[in-house]
Short mmCIF file of C-alpha atoms in Angstrom, two decimals:
data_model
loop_
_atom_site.label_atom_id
_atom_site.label_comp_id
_atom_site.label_asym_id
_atom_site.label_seq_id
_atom_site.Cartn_x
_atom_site.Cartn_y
_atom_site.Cartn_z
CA UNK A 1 0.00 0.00 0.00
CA UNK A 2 1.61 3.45 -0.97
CA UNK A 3 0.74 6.84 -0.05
CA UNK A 4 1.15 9.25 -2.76
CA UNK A 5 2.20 11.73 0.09
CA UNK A 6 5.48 10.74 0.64
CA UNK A 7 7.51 12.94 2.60
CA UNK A 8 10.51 10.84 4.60
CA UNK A 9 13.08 8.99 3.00
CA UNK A 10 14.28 5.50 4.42
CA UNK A 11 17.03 7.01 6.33
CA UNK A 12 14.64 9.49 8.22
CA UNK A 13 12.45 6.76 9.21
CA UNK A 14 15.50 4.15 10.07
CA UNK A 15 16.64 7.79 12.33
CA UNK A 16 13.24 8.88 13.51
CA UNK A 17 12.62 4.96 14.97
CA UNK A 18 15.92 4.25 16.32
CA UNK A 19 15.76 8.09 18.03
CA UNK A 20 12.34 6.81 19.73
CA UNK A 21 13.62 3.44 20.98
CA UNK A 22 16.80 3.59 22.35
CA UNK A 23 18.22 5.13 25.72
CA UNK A 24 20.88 5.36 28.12
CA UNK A 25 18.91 5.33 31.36
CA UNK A 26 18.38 1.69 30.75
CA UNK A 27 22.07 0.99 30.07
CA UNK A 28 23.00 -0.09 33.75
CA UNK A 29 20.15 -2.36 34.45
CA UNK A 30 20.84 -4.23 31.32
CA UNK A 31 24.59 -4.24 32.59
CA UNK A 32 23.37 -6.20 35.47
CA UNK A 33 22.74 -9.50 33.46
CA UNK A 34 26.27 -9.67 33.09
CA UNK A 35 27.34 -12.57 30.92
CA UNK A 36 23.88 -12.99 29.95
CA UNK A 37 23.48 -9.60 27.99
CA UNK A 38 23.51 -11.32 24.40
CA UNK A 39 21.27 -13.98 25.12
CA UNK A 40 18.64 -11.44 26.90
CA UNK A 41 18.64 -8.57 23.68
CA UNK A 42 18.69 -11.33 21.08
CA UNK A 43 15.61 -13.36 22.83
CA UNK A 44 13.44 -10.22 23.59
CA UNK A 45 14.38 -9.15 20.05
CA UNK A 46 12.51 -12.93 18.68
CA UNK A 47 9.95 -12.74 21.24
CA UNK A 48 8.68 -8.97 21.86
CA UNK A 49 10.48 -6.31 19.55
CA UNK A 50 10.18 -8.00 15.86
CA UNK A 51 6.32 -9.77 16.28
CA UNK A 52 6.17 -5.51 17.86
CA UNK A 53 7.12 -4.32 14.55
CA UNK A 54 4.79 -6.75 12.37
CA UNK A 55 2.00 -5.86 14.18
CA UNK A 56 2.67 -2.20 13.97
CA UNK A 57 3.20 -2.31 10.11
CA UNK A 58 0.37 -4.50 9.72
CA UNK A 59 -2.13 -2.43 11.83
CA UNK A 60 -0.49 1.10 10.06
CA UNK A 61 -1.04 -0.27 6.80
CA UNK A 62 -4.32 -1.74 6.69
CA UNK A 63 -7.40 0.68 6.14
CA UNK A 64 -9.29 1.86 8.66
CA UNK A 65 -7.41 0.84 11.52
CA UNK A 66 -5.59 4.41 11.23
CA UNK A 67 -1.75 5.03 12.26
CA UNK A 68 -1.41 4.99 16.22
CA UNK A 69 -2.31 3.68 19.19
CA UNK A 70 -5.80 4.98 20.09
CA UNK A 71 -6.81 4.11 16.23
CA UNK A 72 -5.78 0.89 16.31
CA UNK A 73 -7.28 -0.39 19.83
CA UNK A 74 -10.55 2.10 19.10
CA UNK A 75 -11.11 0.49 16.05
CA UNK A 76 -10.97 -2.91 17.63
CA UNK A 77 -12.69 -2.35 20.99
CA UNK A 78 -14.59 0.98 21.32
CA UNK A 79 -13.98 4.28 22.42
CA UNK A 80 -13.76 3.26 25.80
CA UNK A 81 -10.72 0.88 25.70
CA UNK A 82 -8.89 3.41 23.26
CA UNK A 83 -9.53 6.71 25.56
CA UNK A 84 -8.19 3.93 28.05
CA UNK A 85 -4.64 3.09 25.98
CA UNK A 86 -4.47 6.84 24.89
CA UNK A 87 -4.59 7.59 29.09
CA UNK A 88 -2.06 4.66 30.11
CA UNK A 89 0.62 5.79 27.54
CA UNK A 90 0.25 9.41 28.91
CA UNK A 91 0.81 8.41 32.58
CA UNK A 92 3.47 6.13 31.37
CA UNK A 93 5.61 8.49 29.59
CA UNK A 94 5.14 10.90 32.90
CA UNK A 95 6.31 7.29 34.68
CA UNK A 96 8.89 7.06 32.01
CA UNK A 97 10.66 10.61 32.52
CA UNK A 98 11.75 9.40 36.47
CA UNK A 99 14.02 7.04 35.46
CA UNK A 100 15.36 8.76 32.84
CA UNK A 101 16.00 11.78 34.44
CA UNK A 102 17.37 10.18 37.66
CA UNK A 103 19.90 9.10 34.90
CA UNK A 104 20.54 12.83 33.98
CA UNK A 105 20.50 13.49 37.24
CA UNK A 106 23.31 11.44 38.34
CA UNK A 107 25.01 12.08 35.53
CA UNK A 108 24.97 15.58 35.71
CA UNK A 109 26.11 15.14 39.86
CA UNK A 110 29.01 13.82 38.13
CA UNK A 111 29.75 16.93 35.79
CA UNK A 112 29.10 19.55 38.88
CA UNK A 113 30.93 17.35 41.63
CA UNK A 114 28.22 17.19 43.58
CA UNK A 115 27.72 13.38 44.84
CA UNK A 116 25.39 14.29 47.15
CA UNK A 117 22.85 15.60 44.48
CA UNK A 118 22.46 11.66 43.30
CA UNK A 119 22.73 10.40 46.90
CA UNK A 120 20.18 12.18 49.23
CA UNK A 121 16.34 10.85 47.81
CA UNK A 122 15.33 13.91 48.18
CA UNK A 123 17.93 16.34 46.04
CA UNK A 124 17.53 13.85 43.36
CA UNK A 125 13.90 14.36 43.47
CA UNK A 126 13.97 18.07 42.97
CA UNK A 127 16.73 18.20 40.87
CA UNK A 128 14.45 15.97 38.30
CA UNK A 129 11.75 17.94 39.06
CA UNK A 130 13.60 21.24 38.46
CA UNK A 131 14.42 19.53 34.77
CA UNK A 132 11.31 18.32 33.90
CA UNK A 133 9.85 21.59 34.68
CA UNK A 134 12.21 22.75 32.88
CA UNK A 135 11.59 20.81 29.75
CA UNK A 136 8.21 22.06 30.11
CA UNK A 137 8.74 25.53 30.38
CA UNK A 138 10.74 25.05 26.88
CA UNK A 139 7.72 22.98 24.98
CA UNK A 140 5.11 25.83 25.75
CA UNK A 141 7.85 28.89 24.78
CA UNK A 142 10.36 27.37 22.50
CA UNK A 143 9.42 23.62 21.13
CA UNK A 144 11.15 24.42 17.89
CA UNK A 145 14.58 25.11 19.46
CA UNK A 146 14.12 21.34 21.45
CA UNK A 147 13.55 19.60 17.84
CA UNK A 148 16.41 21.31 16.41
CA UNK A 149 18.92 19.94 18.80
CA UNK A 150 17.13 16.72 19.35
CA UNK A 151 18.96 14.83 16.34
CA UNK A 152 22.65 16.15 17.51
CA UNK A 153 21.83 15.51 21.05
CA UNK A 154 21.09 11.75 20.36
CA UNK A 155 23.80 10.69 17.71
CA UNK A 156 26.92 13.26 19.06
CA UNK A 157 26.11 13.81 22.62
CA UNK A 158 24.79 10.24 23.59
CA UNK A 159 26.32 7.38 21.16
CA UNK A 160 29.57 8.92 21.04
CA UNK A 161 30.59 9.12 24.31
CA UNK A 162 28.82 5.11 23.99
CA UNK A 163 31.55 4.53 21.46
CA UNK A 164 34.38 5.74 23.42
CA UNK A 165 33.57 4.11 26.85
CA UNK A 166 32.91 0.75 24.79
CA UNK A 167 36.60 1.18 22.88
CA UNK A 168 38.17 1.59 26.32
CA UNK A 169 36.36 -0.85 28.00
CA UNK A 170 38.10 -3.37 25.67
CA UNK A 171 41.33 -2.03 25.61
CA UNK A 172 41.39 -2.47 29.33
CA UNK A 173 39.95 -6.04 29.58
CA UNK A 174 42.85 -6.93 27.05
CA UNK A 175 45.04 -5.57 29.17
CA UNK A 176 43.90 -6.54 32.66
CA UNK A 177 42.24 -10.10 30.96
CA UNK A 178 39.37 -10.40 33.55
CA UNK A 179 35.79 -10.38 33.75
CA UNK A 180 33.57 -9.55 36.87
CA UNK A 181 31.72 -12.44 35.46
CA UNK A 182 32.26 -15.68 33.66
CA UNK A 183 32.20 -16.01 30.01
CA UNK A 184 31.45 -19.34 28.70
CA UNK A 185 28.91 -21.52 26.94
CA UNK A 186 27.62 -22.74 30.20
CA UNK A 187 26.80 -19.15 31.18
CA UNK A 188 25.81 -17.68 28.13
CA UNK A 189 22.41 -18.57 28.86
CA UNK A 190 21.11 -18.37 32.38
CA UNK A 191 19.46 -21.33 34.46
CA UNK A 192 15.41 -20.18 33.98
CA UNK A 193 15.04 -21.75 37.88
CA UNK A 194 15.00 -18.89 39.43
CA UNK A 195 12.86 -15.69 39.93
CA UNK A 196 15.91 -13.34 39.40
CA UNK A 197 15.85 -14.91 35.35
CA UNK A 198 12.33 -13.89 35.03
CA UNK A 199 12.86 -10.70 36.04
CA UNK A 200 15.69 -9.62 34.22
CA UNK A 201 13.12 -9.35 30.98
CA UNK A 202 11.47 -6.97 32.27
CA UNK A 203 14.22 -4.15 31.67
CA UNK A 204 15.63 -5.36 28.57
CA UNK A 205 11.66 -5.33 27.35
CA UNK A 206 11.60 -2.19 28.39
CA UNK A 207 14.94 -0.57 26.68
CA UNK A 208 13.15 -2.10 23.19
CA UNK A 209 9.60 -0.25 23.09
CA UNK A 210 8.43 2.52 21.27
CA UNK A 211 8.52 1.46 17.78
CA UNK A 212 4.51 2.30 17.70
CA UNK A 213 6.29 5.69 17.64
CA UNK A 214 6.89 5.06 13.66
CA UNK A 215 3.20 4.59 12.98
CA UNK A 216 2.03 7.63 11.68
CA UNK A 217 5.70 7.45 9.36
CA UNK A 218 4.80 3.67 7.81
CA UNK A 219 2.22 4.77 4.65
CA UNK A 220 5.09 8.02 4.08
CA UNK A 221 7.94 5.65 3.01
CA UNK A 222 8.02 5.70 -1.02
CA UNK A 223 7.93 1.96 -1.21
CA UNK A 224 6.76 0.26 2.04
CA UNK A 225 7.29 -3.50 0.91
CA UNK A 226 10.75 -2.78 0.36
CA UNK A 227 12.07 0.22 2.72
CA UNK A 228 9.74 -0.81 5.42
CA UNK A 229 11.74 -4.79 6.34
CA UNK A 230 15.06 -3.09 5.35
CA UNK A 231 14.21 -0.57 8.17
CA UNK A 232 13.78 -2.32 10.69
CA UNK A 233 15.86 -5.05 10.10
CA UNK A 234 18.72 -1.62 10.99
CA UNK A 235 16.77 -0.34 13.69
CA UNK A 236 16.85 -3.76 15.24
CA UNK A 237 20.87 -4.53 14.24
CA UNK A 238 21.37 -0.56 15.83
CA UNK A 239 19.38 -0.81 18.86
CA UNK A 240 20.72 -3.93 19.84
CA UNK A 241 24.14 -3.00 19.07
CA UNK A 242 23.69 0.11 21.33
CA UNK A 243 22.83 -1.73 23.89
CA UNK A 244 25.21 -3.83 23.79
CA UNK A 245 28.20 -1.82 24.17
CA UNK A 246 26.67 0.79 26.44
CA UNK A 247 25.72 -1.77 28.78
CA UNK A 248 28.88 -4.17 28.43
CA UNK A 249 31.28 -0.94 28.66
CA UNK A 250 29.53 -0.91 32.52
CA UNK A 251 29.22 -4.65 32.82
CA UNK A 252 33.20 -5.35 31.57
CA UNK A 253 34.14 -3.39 35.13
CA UNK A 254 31.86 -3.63 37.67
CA UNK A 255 29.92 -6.68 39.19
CA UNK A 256 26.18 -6.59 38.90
CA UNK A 257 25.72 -5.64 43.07
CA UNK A 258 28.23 -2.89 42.31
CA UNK A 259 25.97 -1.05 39.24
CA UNK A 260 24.81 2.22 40.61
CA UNK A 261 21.53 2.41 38.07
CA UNK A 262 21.71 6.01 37.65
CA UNK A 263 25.56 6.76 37.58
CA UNK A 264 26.46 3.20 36.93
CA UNK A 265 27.61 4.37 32.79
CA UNK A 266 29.48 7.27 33.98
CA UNK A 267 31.00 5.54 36.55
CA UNK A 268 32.44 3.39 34.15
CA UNK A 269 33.36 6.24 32.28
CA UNK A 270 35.34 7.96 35.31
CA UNK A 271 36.94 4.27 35.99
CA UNK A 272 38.44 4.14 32.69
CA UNK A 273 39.54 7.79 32.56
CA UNK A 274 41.42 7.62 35.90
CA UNK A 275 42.58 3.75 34.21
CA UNK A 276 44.54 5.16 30.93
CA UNK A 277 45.57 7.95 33.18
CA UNK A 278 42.83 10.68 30.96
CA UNK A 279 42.54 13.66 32.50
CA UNK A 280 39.04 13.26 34.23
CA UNK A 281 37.91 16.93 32.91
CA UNK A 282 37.56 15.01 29.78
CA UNK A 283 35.47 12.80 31.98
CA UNK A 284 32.79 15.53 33.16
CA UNK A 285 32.96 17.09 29.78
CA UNK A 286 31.30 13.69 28.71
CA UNK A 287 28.89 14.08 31.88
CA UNK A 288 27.40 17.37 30.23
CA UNK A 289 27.66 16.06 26.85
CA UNK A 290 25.37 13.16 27.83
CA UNK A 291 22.85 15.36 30.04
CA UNK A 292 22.80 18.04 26.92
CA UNK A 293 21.74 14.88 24.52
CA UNK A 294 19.29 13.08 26.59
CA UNK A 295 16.94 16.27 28.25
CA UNK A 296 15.59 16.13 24.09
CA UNK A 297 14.75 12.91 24.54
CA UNK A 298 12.96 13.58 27.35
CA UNK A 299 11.46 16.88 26.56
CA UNK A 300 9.94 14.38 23.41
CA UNK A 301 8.28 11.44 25.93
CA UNK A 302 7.01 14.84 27.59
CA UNK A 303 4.91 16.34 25.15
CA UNK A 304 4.15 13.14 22.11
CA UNK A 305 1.72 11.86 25.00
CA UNK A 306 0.24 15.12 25.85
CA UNK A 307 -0.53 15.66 21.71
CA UNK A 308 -1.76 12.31 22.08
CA UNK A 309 -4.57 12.90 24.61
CA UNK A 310 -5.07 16.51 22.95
CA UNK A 311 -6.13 14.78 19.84
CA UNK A 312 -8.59 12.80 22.38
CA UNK A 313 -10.09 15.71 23.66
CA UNK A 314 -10.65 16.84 20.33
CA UNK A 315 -12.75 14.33 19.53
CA UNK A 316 -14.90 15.02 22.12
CA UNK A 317 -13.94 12.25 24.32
CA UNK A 318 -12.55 14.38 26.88
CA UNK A 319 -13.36 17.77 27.80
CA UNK A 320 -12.91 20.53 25.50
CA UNK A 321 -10.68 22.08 28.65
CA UNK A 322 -8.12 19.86 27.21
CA UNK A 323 -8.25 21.12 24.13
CA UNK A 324 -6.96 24.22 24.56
CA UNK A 325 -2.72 25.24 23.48
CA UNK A 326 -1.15 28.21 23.36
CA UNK A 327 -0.07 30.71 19.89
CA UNK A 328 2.54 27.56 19.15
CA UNK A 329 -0.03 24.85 19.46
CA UNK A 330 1.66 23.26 22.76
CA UNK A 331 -1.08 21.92 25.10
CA UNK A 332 -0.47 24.15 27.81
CA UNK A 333 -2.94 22.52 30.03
CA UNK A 334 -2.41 18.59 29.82
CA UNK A 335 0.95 19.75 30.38
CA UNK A 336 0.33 21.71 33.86
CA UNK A 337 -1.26 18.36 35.08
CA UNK A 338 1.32 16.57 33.59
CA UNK A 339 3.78 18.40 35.71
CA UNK A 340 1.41 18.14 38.85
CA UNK A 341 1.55 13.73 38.75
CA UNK A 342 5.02 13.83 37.92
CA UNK A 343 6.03 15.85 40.83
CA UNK A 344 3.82 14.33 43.26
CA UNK A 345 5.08 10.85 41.78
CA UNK A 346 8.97 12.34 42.19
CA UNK A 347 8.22 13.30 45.56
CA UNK A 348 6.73 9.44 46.70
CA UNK A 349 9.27 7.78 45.34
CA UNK A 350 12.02 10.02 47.07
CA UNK A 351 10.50 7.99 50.19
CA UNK A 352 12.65 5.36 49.69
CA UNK A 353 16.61 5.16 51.34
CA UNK A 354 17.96 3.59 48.00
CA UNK A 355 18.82 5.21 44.75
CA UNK A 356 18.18 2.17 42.97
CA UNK A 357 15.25 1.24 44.85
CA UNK A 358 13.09 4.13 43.49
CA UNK A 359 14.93 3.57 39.85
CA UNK A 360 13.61 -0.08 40.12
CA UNK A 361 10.31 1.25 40.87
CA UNK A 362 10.23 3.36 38.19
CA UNK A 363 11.36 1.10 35.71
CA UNK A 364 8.98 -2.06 36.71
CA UNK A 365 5.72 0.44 37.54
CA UNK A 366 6.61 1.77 33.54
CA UNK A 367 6.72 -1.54 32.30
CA UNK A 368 3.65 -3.03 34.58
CA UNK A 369 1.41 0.06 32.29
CA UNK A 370 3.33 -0.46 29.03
CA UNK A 371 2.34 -4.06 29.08
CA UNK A 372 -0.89 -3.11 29.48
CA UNK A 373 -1.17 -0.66 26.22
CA UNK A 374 0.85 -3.44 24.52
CA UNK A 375 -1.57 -6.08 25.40
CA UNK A 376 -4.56 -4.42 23.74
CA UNK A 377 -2.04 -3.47 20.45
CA UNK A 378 -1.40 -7.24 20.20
CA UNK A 379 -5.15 -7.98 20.92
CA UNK A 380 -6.24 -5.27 18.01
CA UNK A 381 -3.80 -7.11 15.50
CA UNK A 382 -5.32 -10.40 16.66
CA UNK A 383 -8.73 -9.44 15.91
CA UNK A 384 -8.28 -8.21 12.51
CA UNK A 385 -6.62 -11.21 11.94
CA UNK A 386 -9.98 -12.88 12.66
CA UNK A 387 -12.38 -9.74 11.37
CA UNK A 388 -10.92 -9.24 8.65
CA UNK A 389 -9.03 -12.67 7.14
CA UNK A 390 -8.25 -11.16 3.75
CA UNK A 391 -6.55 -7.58 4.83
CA UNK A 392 -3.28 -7.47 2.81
CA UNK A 393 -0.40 -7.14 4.86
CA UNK A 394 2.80 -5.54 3.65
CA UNK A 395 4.46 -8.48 4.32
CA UNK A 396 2.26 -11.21 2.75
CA UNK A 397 2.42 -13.02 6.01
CA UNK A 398 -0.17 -15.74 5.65
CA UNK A 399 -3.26 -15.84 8.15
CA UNK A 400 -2.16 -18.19 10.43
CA UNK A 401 1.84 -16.80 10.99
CA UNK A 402 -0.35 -13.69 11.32
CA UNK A 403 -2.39 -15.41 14.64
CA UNK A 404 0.89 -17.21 15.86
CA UNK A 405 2.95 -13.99 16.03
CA UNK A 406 0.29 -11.70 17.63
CA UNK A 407 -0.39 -14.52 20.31
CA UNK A 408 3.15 -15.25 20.75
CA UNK A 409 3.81 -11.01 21.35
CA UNK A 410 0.62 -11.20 23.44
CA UNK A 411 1.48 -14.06 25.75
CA UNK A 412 5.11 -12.67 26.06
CA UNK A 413 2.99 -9.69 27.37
CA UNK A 414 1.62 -11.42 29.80
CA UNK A 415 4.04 -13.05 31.19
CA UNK A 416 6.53 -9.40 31.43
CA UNK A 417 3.32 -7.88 33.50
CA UNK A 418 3.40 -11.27 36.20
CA UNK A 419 6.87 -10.71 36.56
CA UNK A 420 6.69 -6.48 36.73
CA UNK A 421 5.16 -7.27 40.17
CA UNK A 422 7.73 -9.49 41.48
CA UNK A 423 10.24 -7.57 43.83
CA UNK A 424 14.17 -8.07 42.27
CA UNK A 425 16.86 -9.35 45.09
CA UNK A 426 18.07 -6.18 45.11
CA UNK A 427 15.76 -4.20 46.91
CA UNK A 428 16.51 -4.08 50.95
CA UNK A 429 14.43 -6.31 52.97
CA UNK A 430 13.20 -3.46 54.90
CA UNK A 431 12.14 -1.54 51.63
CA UNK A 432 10.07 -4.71 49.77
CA UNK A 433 6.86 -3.42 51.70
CA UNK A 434 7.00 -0.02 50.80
CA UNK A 435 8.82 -1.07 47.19
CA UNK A 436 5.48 -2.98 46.58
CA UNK A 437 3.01 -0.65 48.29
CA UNK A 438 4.15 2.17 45.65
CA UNK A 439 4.66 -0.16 42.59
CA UNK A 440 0.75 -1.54 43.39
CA UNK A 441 -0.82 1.32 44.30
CA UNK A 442 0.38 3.63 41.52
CA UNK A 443 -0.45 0.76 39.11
CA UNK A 444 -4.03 0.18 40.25
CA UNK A 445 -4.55 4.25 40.18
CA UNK A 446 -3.46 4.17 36.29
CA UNK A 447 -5.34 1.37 35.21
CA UNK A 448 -8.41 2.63 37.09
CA UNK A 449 -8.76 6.07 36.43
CA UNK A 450 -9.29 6.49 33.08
CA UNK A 451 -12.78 4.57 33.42
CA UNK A 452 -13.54 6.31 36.57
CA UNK A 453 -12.96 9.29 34.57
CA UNK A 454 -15.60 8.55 31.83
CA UNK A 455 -18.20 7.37 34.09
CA UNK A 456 -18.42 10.66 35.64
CA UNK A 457 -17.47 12.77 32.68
CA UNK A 458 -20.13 10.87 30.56
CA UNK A 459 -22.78 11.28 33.71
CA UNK A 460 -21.37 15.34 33.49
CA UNK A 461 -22.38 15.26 29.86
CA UNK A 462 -26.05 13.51 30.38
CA UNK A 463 -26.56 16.01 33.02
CA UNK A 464 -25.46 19.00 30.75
#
């Protein structure tokens, strides 16, 4: 299926998608698998990121089902459901923005010298508020100027300094010819007996979402049937490539209980430096470098949600209150309760004693709502499968690979949302209670309150 309004080249898209996928704040956690970090990005490649991007190119390119999220699962299951999706990937980006700018924010604690910025709960908590407000502050006066730096930010400021910590990180295991971890057959995949296996999906799930992102971009390519595979067969060689040496430039130095999450990739960088004798101004050069190229990136998961549920609005499904965006079309008021749940979320996580206790809860409460979204994607593919048996596909995939790949995505779903909920080793003994008490009650509040929400905005309406 072409669109005769084509208006990105293969490269843009290949750019656009990998831009939308990939980031550092996840690079520690996957560092934690140690000698299992292949086996982990290659299996949640086969089982979660390519049946991801068949069923997004199949959904995107059928007619009717429209080019995102809320299309897809509204054409499948209602209005209800859809206004449902649309909600849960707005609170999840707001979700999404902790972890990633507890990253900056240890990151740029590093750059200023300050350790005590990353180490008291409750300086990292403002600090990440005082960016994300920040951000904010920028989408409603000067969006343009974010966009413009975006690109640079992501390929100079963040997968170059990946490069260089990667190069040195094997220059110094060939020197020093040790692992914190063993490297053989026998470990290169890990025994599945134990609940610490299970959960180590979850994050590497987790560091390959968004491609949904690319929707909208899918009918724009010149030739889909032949740009489209060749795509994402690079975004999927790139990502997991990135990964891979961002994480393994951590994992080559430190053992897994030594990974700070939100330092641990410029404490490897620092480690190195001070190694090769590098002057470590170099070091917090890098620091800024990284912080300049990932606020972008976050400044993007701030307002592509808020657009989202603007276009929601629009259609009358929420009030017309939502509607409403300033002289440069930014939707100043989602935003302002944007800002309002992320700081109050900031603030209860800044509760807990450990750094990596509230990054953990981040990072499985995230995934615990993504699943959820990603569930009802996989269910919408399913169901055309069955509604609509002879929708072409820009793959040719017969019917039944179809059904096996959106039940094989969906059950993996299922599975990464049992095991969001079960508390890693990691997390202090005395901290599992309140660990759990967050990650359950914050979940349960996000699910819920997008249906509260319509009962009484559709009783508001009858009434009106």
């Amino acid at each position: 299926m072409n669109n005769t309004n084509n208006n990105i080249t293969p490269i843009a898209f290949t750019a656009l998608t990998i831009s939308s996928i990939f980031t550092t704040s996840n690079l520690p956690t996957l560092a934690t698998s140690g000698g299992h970090l292949i086996f982990y990005l290659i299996l949640t490649a086969i089982l979660f990121f390519i049946p991801l991007a068949i069923v997004v190119a199949g959904l995107s390119t059928t007619e009717g089902y429209g080019t995102n999220v809320f299309s897809w699962i509204n054409y499948a299951f209602g209005n209800r459901i859809g206004l449902a999706s649309t909600f849960w990937e707005w609170l999840q980006a707001i979700v999404m923005s902790i972890p990633m700018l507890y990253f900056v924010t240890g990151t740029f604690s590093y750059a200023l010298s300050a350790p005590e910025m990353n180490s008291n709960s409750l300086y990292k908590a403002l600090v990440c508020i005082f960016f994300y407000l920040f951000l904010v502050c920028l989408q409603i006066t000067e969006p343009k100027f974010v966009i413009k730096i975006e690109a640079f930010g992501f390929w100079v400021c963040v997968i170059g300094p990946l490069i260089i910590s990667f190069i040195l990180g094997l220059i110094y295991i060939l020197k020093v010819q040790s692992l914190p971890f063993s490297l053989n057959e026998r470990n290169f995949i890990p025994s599945f007996k134990t609940k610490e296996t299970l959960l180590t999906f979850v994050p590497f799930v987790l560091s390959l979402t968004g491609v949904e992102a690319c929707g909208p971009f899918i009918s724009k390519l010149k030739n889909i049937n032949k740009d489209f595979p060749k795509a994402i067969l690079i975004v999927i060689v790139t990502v997991i490539f990135t990964n891979l040496i961002g994480s393994s430039s951590i994992a080559m130095i430190f053992p897994a209980n030594k990974i700070d999450l939100s330092t641990g990739f410029i404490n490897a960088v620092d480690f190195l430096f001070r190694y090769f004798g590098i002057p470590l101004v170099f070091a917090r050069l890098i620091a800024f470098f990284i912080v300049l190229g990932l606020l972008p990136k976050v400044s993007n998961w701030i307002i592509s949600p808020a657009l989202a549920l603007q276009n929601s609005a629009a259609d009358g499904l929420l009030p017309k209150y939502f509607i409403y965006e300033n002289s440069i079309k930014t939707p100043t008021h989602i935003l302002c309760y944007q800002s309002f749940l992320f700081v109050l979320l900031a603030l209860l996580l800044s509760l807990s004693k450990s750094g990596n206790t509230a990054f953990l809860v981040a990072i499985y409460l995230d995934v615990a709502i993504y699943s959820c979204v990603y569930i009802f994607i996989f269910l919408s593919y399913i169901k055309l499968t069955f509604k609509n048996k002879n929708s072409k596909d820009i793959f040719n995939i017969p019917i039944y690979l179809k059904r096996a790949i959106g039940f094989l995505a969906l059950f993996t779903m299922f599975f990464i949302l049992v095991a969001s909920f079960l508390p890693p080793s990691s997390i202090p003994k005395d901290e599992i209670n309140l660990y759990l008490g967050i990650l359950i009650t914050c979940f349960t509040f996000v699910i819920l309150i997008p249906f509260i929400f319509q009962i009484f905005y559709k009783n508001k309406k009858a009434v009106d």
